[in-house]
Tab-separated table of C-alpha atoms and ligand atoms in Angstrom:
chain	number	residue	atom	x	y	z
A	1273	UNK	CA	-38.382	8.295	27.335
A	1274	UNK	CA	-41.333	7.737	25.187
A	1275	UNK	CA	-43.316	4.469	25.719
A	1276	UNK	CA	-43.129	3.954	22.168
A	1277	UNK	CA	-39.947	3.559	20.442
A	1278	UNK	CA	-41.322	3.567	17.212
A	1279	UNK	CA	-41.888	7.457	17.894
A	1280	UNK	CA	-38.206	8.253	18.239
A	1281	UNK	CA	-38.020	7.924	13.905
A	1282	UNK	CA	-35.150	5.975	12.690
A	1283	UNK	CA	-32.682	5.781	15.659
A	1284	UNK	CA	-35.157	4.523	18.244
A	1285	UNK	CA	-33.224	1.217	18.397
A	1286	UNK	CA	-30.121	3.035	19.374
A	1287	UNK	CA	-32.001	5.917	21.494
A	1288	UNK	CA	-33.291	3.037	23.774
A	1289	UNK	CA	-29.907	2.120	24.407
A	1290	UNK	CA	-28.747	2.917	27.876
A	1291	UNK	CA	-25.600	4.107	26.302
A	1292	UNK	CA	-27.023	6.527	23.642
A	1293	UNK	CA	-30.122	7.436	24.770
A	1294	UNK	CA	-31.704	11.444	23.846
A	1295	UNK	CA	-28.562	13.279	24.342
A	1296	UNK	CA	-26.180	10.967	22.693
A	1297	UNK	CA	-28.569	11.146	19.678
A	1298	UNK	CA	-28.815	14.746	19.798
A	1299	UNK	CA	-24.533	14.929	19.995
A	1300	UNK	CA	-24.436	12.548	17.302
A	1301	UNK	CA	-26.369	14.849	15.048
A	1302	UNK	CA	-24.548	17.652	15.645
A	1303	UNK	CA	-21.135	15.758	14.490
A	1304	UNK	CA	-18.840	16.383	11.996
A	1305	UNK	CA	-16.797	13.796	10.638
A	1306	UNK	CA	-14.225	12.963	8.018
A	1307	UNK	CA	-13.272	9.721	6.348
A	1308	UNK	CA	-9.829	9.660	5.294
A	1309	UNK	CA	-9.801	6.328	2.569
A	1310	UNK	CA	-13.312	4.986	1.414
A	1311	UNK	CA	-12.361	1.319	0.814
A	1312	UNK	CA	-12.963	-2.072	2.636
A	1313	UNK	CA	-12.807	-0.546	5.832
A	1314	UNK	CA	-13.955	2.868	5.118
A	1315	UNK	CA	-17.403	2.286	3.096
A	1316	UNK	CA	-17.899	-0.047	6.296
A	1317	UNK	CA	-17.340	2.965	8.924
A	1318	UNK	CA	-19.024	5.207	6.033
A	1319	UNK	CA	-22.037	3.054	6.099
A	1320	UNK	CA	-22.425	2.908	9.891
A	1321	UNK	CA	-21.956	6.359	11.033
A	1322	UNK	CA	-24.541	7.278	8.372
A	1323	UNK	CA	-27.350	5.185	9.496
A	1324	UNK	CA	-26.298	6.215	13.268
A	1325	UNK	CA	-26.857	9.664	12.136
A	1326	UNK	CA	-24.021	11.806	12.510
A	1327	UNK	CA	-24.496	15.802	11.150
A	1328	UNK	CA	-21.967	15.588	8.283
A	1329	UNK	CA	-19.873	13.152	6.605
A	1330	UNK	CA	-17.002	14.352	4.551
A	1331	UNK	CA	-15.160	11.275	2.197
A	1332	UNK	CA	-11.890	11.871	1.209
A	1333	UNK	CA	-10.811	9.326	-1.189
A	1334	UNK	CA	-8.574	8.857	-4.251
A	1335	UNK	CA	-9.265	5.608	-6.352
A	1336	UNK	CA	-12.208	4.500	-8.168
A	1337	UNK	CA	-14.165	1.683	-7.922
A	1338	UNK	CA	-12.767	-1.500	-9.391
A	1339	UNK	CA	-14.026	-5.309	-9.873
A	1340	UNK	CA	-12.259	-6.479	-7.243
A	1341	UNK	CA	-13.322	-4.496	-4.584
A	1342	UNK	CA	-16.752	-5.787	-4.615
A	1343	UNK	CA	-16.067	-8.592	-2.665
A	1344	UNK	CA	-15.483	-6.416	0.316
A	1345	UNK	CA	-16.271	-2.685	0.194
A	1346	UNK	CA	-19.752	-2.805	0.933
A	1347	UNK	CA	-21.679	0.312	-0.567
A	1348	UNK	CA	-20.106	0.055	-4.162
A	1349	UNK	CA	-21.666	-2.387	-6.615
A	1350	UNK	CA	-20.572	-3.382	-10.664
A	1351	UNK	CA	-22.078	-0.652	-12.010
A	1352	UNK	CA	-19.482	1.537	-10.429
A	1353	UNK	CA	-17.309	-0.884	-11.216
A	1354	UNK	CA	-18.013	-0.673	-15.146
A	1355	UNK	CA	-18.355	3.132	-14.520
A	1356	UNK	CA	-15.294	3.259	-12.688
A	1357	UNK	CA	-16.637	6.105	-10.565
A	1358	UNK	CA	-14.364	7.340	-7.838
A	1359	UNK	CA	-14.905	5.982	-4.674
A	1360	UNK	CA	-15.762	8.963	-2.729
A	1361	UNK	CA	-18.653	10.048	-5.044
A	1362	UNK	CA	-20.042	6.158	-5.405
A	1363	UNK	CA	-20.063	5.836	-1.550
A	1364	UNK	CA	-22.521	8.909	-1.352
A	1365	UNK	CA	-24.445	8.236	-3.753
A	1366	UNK	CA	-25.357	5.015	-1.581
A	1367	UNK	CA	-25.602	6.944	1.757
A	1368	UNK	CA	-27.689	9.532	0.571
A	1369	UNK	CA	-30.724	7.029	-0.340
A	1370	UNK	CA	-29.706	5.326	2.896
A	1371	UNK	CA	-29.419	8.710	5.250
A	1372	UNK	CA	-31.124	11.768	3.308
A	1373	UNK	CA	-31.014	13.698	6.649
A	1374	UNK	CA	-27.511	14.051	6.312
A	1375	UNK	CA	-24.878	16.767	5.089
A	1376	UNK	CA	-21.930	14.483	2.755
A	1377	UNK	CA	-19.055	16.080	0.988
A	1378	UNK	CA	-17.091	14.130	-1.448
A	1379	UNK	CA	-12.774	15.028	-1.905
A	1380	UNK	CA	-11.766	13.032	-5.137
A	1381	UNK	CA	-8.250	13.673	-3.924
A	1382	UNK	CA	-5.285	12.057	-2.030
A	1383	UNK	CA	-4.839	12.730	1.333
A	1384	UNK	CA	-1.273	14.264	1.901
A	1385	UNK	CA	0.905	17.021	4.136
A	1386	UNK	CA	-0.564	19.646	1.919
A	1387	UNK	CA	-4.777	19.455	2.803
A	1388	UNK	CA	-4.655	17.095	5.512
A	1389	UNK	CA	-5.019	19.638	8.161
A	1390	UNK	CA	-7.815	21.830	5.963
A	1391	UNK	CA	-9.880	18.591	5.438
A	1392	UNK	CA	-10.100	17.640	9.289
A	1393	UNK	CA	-9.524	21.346	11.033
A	1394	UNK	CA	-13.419	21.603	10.516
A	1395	UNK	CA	-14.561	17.704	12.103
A	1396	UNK	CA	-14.840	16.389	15.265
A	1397	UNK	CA	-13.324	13.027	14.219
A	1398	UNK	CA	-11.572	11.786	11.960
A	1399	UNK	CA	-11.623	8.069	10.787
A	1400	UNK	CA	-8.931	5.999	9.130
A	1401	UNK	CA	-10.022	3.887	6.068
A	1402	UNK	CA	-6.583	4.261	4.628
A	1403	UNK	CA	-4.300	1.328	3.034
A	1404	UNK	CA	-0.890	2.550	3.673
A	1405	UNK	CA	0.717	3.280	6.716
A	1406	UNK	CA	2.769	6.781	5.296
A	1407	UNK	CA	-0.752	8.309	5.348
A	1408	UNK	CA	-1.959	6.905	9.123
A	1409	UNK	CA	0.959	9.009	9.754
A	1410	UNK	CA	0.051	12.268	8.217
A	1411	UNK	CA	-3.154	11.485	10.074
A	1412	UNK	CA	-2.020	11.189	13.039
A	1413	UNK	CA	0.360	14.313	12.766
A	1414	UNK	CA	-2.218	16.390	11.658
A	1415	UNK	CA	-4.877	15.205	14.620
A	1416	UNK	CA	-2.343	15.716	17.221
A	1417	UNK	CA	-1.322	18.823	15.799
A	1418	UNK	CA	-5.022	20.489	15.682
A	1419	UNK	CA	-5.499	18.223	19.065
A	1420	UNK	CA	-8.531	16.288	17.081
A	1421	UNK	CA	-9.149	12.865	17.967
A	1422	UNK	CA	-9.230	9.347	15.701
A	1423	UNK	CA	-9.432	6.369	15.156
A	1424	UNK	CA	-6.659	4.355	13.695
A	1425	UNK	CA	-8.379	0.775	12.075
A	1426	UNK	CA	-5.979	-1.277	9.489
A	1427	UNK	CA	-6.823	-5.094	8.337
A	1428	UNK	CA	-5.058	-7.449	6.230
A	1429	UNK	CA	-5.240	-11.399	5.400
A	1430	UNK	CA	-7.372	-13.153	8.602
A	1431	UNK	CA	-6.438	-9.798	11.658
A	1432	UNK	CA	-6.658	-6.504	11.942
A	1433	UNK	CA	-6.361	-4.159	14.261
A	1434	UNK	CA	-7.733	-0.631	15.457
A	1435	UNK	CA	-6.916	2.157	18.671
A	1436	UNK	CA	-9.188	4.876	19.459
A	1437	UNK	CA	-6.464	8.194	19.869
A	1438	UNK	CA	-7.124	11.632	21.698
A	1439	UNK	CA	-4.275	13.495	21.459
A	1440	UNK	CA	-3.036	14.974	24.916
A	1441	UNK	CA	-4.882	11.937	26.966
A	1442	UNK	CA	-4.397	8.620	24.943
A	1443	UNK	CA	-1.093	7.065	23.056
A	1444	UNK	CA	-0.751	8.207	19.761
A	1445	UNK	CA	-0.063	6.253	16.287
A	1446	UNK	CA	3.705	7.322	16.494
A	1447	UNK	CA	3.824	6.279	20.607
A	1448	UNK	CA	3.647	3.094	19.490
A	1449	UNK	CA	4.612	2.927	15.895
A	1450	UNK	CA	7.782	5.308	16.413
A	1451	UNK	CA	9.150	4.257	12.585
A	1452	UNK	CA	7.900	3.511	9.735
A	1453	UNK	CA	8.592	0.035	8.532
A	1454	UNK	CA	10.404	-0.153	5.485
A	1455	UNK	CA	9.456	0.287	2.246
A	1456	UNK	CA	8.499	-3.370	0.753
A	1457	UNK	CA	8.519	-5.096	4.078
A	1458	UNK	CA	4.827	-5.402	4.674
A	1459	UNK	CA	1.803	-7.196	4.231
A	1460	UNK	CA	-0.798	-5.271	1.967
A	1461	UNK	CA	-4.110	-6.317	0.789
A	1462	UNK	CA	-3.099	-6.711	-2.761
A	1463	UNK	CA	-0.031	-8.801	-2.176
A	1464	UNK	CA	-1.274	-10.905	0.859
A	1465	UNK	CA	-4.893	-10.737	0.647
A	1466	UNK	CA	-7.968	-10.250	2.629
A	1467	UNK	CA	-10.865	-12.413	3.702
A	1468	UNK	CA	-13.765	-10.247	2.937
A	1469	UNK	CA	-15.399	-10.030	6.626
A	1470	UNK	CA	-11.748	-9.035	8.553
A	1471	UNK	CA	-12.012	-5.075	7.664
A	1472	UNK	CA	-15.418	-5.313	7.982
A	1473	UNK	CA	-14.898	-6.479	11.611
A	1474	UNK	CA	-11.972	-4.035	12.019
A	1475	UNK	CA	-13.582	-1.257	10.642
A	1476	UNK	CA	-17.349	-1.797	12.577
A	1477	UNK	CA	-15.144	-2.052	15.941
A	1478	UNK	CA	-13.539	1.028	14.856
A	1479	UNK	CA	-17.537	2.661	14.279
A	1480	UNK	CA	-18.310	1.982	18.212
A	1481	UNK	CA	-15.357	3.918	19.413
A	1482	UNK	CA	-16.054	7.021	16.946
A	1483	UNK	CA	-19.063	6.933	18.480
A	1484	UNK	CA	-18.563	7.183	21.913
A	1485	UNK	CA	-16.327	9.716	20.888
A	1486	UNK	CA	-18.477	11.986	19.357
A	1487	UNK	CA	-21.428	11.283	22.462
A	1488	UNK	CA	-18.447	12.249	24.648
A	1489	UNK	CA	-18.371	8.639	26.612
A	1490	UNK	CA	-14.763	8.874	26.970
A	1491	UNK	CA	-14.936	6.275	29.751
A	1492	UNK	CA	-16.418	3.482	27.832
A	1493	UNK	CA	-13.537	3.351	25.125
A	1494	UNK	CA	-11.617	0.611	24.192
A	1495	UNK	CA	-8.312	1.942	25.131
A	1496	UNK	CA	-4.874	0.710	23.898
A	1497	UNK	CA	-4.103	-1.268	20.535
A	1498	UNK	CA	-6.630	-4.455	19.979
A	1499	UNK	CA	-5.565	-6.981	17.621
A	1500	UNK	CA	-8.228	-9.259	16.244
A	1501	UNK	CA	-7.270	-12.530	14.375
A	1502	UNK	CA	-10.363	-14.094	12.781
A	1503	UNK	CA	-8.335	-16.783	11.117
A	1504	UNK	CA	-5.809	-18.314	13.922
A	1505	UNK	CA	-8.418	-17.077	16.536
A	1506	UNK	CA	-7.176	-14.741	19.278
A	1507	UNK	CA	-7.323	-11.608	20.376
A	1508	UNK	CA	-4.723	-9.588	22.034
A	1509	UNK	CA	-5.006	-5.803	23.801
A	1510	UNK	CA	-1.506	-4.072	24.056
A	1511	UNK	CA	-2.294	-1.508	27.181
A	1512	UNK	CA	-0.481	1.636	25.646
A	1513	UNK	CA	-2.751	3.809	27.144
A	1514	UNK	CA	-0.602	6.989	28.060
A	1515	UNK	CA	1.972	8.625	25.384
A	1516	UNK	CA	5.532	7.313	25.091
A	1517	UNK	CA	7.677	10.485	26.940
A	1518	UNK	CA	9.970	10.742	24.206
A	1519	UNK	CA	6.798	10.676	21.465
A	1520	UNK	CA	8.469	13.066	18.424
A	1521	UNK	CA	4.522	13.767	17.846
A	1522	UNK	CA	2.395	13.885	20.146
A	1523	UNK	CA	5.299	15.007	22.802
A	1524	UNK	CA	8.212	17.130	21.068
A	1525	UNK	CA	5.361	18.064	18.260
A	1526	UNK	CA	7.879	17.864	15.980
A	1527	UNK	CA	5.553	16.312	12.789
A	1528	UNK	CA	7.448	15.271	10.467
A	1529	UNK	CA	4.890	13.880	7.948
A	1530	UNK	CA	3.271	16.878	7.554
A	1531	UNK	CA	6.891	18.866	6.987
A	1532	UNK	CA	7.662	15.836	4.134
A	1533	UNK	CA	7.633	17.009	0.672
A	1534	UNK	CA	5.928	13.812	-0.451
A	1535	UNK	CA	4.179	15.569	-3.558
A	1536	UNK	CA	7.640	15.504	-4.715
A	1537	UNK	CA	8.355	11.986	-4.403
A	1538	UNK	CA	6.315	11.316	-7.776
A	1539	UNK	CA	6.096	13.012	-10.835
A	1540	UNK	CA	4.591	11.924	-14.182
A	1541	UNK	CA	7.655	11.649	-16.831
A	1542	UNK	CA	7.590	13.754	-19.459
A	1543	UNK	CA	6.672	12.415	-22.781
A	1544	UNK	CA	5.831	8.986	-21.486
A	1545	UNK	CA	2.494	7.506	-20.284
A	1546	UNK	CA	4.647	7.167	-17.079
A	1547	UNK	CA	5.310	8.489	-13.542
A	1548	UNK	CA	8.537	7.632	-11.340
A	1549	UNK	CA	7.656	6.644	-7.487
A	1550	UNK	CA	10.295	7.314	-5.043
A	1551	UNK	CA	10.343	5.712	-1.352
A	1552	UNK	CA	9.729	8.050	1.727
A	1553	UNK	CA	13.429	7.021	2.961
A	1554	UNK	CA	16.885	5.369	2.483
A	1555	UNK	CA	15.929	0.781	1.229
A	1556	UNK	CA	17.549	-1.787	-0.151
A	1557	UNK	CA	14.258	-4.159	-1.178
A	1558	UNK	CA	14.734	-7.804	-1.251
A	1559	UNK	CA	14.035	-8.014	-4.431
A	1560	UNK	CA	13.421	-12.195	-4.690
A	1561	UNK	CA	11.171	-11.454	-1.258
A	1562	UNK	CA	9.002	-8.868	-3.552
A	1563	UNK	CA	8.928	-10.758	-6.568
A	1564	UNK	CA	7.652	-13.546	-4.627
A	1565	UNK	CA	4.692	-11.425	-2.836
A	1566	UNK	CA	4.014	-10.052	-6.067
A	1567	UNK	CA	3.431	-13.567	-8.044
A	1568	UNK	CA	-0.512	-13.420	-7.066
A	1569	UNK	CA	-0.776	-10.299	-9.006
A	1570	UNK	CA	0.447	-10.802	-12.191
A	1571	UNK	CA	3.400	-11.124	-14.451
A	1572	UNK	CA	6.608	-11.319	-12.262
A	1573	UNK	CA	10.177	-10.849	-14.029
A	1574	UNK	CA	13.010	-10.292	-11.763
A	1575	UNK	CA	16.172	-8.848	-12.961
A	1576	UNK	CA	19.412	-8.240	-10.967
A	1577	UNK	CA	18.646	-4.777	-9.873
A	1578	UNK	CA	14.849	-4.696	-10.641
A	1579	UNK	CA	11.645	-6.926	-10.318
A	1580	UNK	CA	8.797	-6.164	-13.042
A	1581	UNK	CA	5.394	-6.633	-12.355
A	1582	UNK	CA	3.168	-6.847	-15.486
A	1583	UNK	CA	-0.527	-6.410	-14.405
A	1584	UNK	CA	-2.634	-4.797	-17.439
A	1585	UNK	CA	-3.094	-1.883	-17.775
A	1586	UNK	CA	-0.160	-1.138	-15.766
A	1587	UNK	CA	3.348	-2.131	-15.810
A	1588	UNK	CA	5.801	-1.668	-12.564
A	1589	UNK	CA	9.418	-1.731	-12.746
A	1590	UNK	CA	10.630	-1.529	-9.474
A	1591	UNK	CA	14.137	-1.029	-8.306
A	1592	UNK	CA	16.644	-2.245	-5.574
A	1593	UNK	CA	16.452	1.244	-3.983
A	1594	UNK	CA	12.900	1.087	-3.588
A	1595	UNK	CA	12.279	3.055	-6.838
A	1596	UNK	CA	9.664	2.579	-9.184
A	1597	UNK	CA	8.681	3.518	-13.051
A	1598	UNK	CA	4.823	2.783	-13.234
A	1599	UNK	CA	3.503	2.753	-17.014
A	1600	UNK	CA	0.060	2.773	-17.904
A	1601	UNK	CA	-0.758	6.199	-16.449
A	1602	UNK	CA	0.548	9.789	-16.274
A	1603	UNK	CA	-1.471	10.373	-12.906
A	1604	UNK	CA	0.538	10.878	-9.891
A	1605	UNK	CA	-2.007	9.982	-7.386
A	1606	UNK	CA	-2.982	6.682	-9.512
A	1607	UNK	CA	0.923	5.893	-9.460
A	1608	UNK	CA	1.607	6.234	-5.775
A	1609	UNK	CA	-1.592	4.147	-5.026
A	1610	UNK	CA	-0.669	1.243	-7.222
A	1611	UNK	CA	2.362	1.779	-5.323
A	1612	UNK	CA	1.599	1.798	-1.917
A	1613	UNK	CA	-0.797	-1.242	-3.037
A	1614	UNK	CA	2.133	-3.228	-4.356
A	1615	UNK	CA	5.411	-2.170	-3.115
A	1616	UNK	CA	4.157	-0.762	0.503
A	1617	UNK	CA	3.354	2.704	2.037
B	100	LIG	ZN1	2.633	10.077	20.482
């Protein structure tokens, strides 16, 4: 080690560190990695594994950037806002006057059963900066399926939590998550909120364990599910360390979400600024339950069999059977984000 850090360049600070040191450095910069969702917690995990210096840095995104997401996703600003400029491209932009040295690809796409193995068959890791659980899913299939590790990271309200996964040694999503929850039964970020530092917090404890993954420190992770609570202060570590025996993914390898025609479950309707969203299984919403979630976003009507959600420039009418008409756009992947954002997954 050089007796002056300032000659190890830009990483010295984390080249002195016992943990990194030369070689970690040197495996960090020969990493591959792709971010699956470039929101809150993903321009966070984006912004980190940049300045740490990793080889390449693929963003796979869908949205674009939007007012409200200032207030938390870190590398976009209001002139991407007024530009609406889609996330994946804005967040480069950023990291490439932060991190020049490094290789970025940008996927304006959403992340489904039909690329998700292309866009992560060529990475090391892959990192979730997703807001729906249906897609942590087809994550997790896919990693355990090419036998790639992750990290799982999610954050809503005041807690969040986060699990490093290698398939074949740790617990996978679906070891401890075996079902989905159902459609409309959980918390999201645009029906319950978020304090602005939680996926920060989430998603920078989620940054450490990529990186020990990619130096190879397998015996420093953080192993199991850790929930963090920032608002009713605690933290809590469920030890699932070793798979469930009966896992259908990472032990019968029987993956489902990569098998589901979810392409299908949306299509644009014809002659209509318009596109019908159907849920991944079998609901009945509680429709009064919604419409009271969905108060803090806009207009709320509630019908008998429906509850409409007026929040310009879109228009939801969602259904008892957890179907939805979303007007305002004719773009499939803009429909099944507002409703994974509203409705759930
Ligand atoms: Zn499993």
């Amino acid at each position: 080690m050089t007796a002056d850090p300032n000659a190890l360049g830009r990483y010295a600070r984390q080249v002195v560190f016992e943990g990194v040191g030369r070689e970690g450095q040197r495996r960090l910069g020969e990493s591959r990695v792709v971010l699956v969702g470039c929101g809150a917690l993903g321009t966070v995990l984006a912004n980190m594994l940049a300045r740490a210096g990793v080889g390449f840095l693929r963003i796979v995104d869908r949205d674009y950037v939007e007012l409200t997401n200032l207030q938390r996703q870190v590398l976009f600003d209001e002139q991407d806002a007024r530009d609406g400029v889609p996330k994946a491209t804005a967040a480069i932009e950023k990291l490439k006057g932060i991190n020049s040295d490094i290789q970025y690809e940008a996927v304006v796409a959403d992340f489904g059963p039909e690329n998700a193995e292309s866009l992560i068959a060529d990475c090391d890791l892959s990192l979730d900066g997703t807001d729906n659980l249906e897609t942590r899913y087809v994550l997790n299939d896919a990693c355990v399926k090419l036998g790639k590790p992750w990290v799982y990271a999610a954050a809503v309200a005041g807690y969040g939590t986060f699990m490093p996964i290698i398939p074949g040694e740790t617990a996978c999503l679906r070891c401890v998550f075996p079902d989905e929850p159902e459609v409309g039964s959980i918390d999201t970020c645009d029906t319950t909120g978020v304090l602005g530092p939680m996926p920060g917090i989430i998603a920078n404890f989620a940054a450490i364990e990529a990186l020990k993954l990619l130096m190879g420190v397998h015996d420093r992770l953080n192993r199991g599910l850790t929930w963090v609570d920032c608002w009713y202060n605690s933290t809590q570590r469920t030890p699932v360390e070793t798979p469930a025996p009966d896992c259908l993914s990472c032990q019968q390898r029987i993956f489902e979400y990569l098998e589901r025609p979810v392409w299908r479950r949306a299509a644009a309707l014809c002659g209509r600024d318009a596109v019908q969203v159907r849920p991944s299984n079998t609901v009945e919403l509680d429709l009064p339950a919604l419409a009271r979630r969905l108060l803090v976003v806009g207009e709320v009507r509630q019908g008998p069999q429906m509850v409409r959600l007026t929040a310009p420039p879109h228009e939801l009418t969602i259904f008892r059977d957890g179907r939805a008409i979303i007007k305002g756009t004719a773009e499939v992947s803009v429909a099944r984000s507002l409703y994974a954002r509203y409705v759930g997954t």
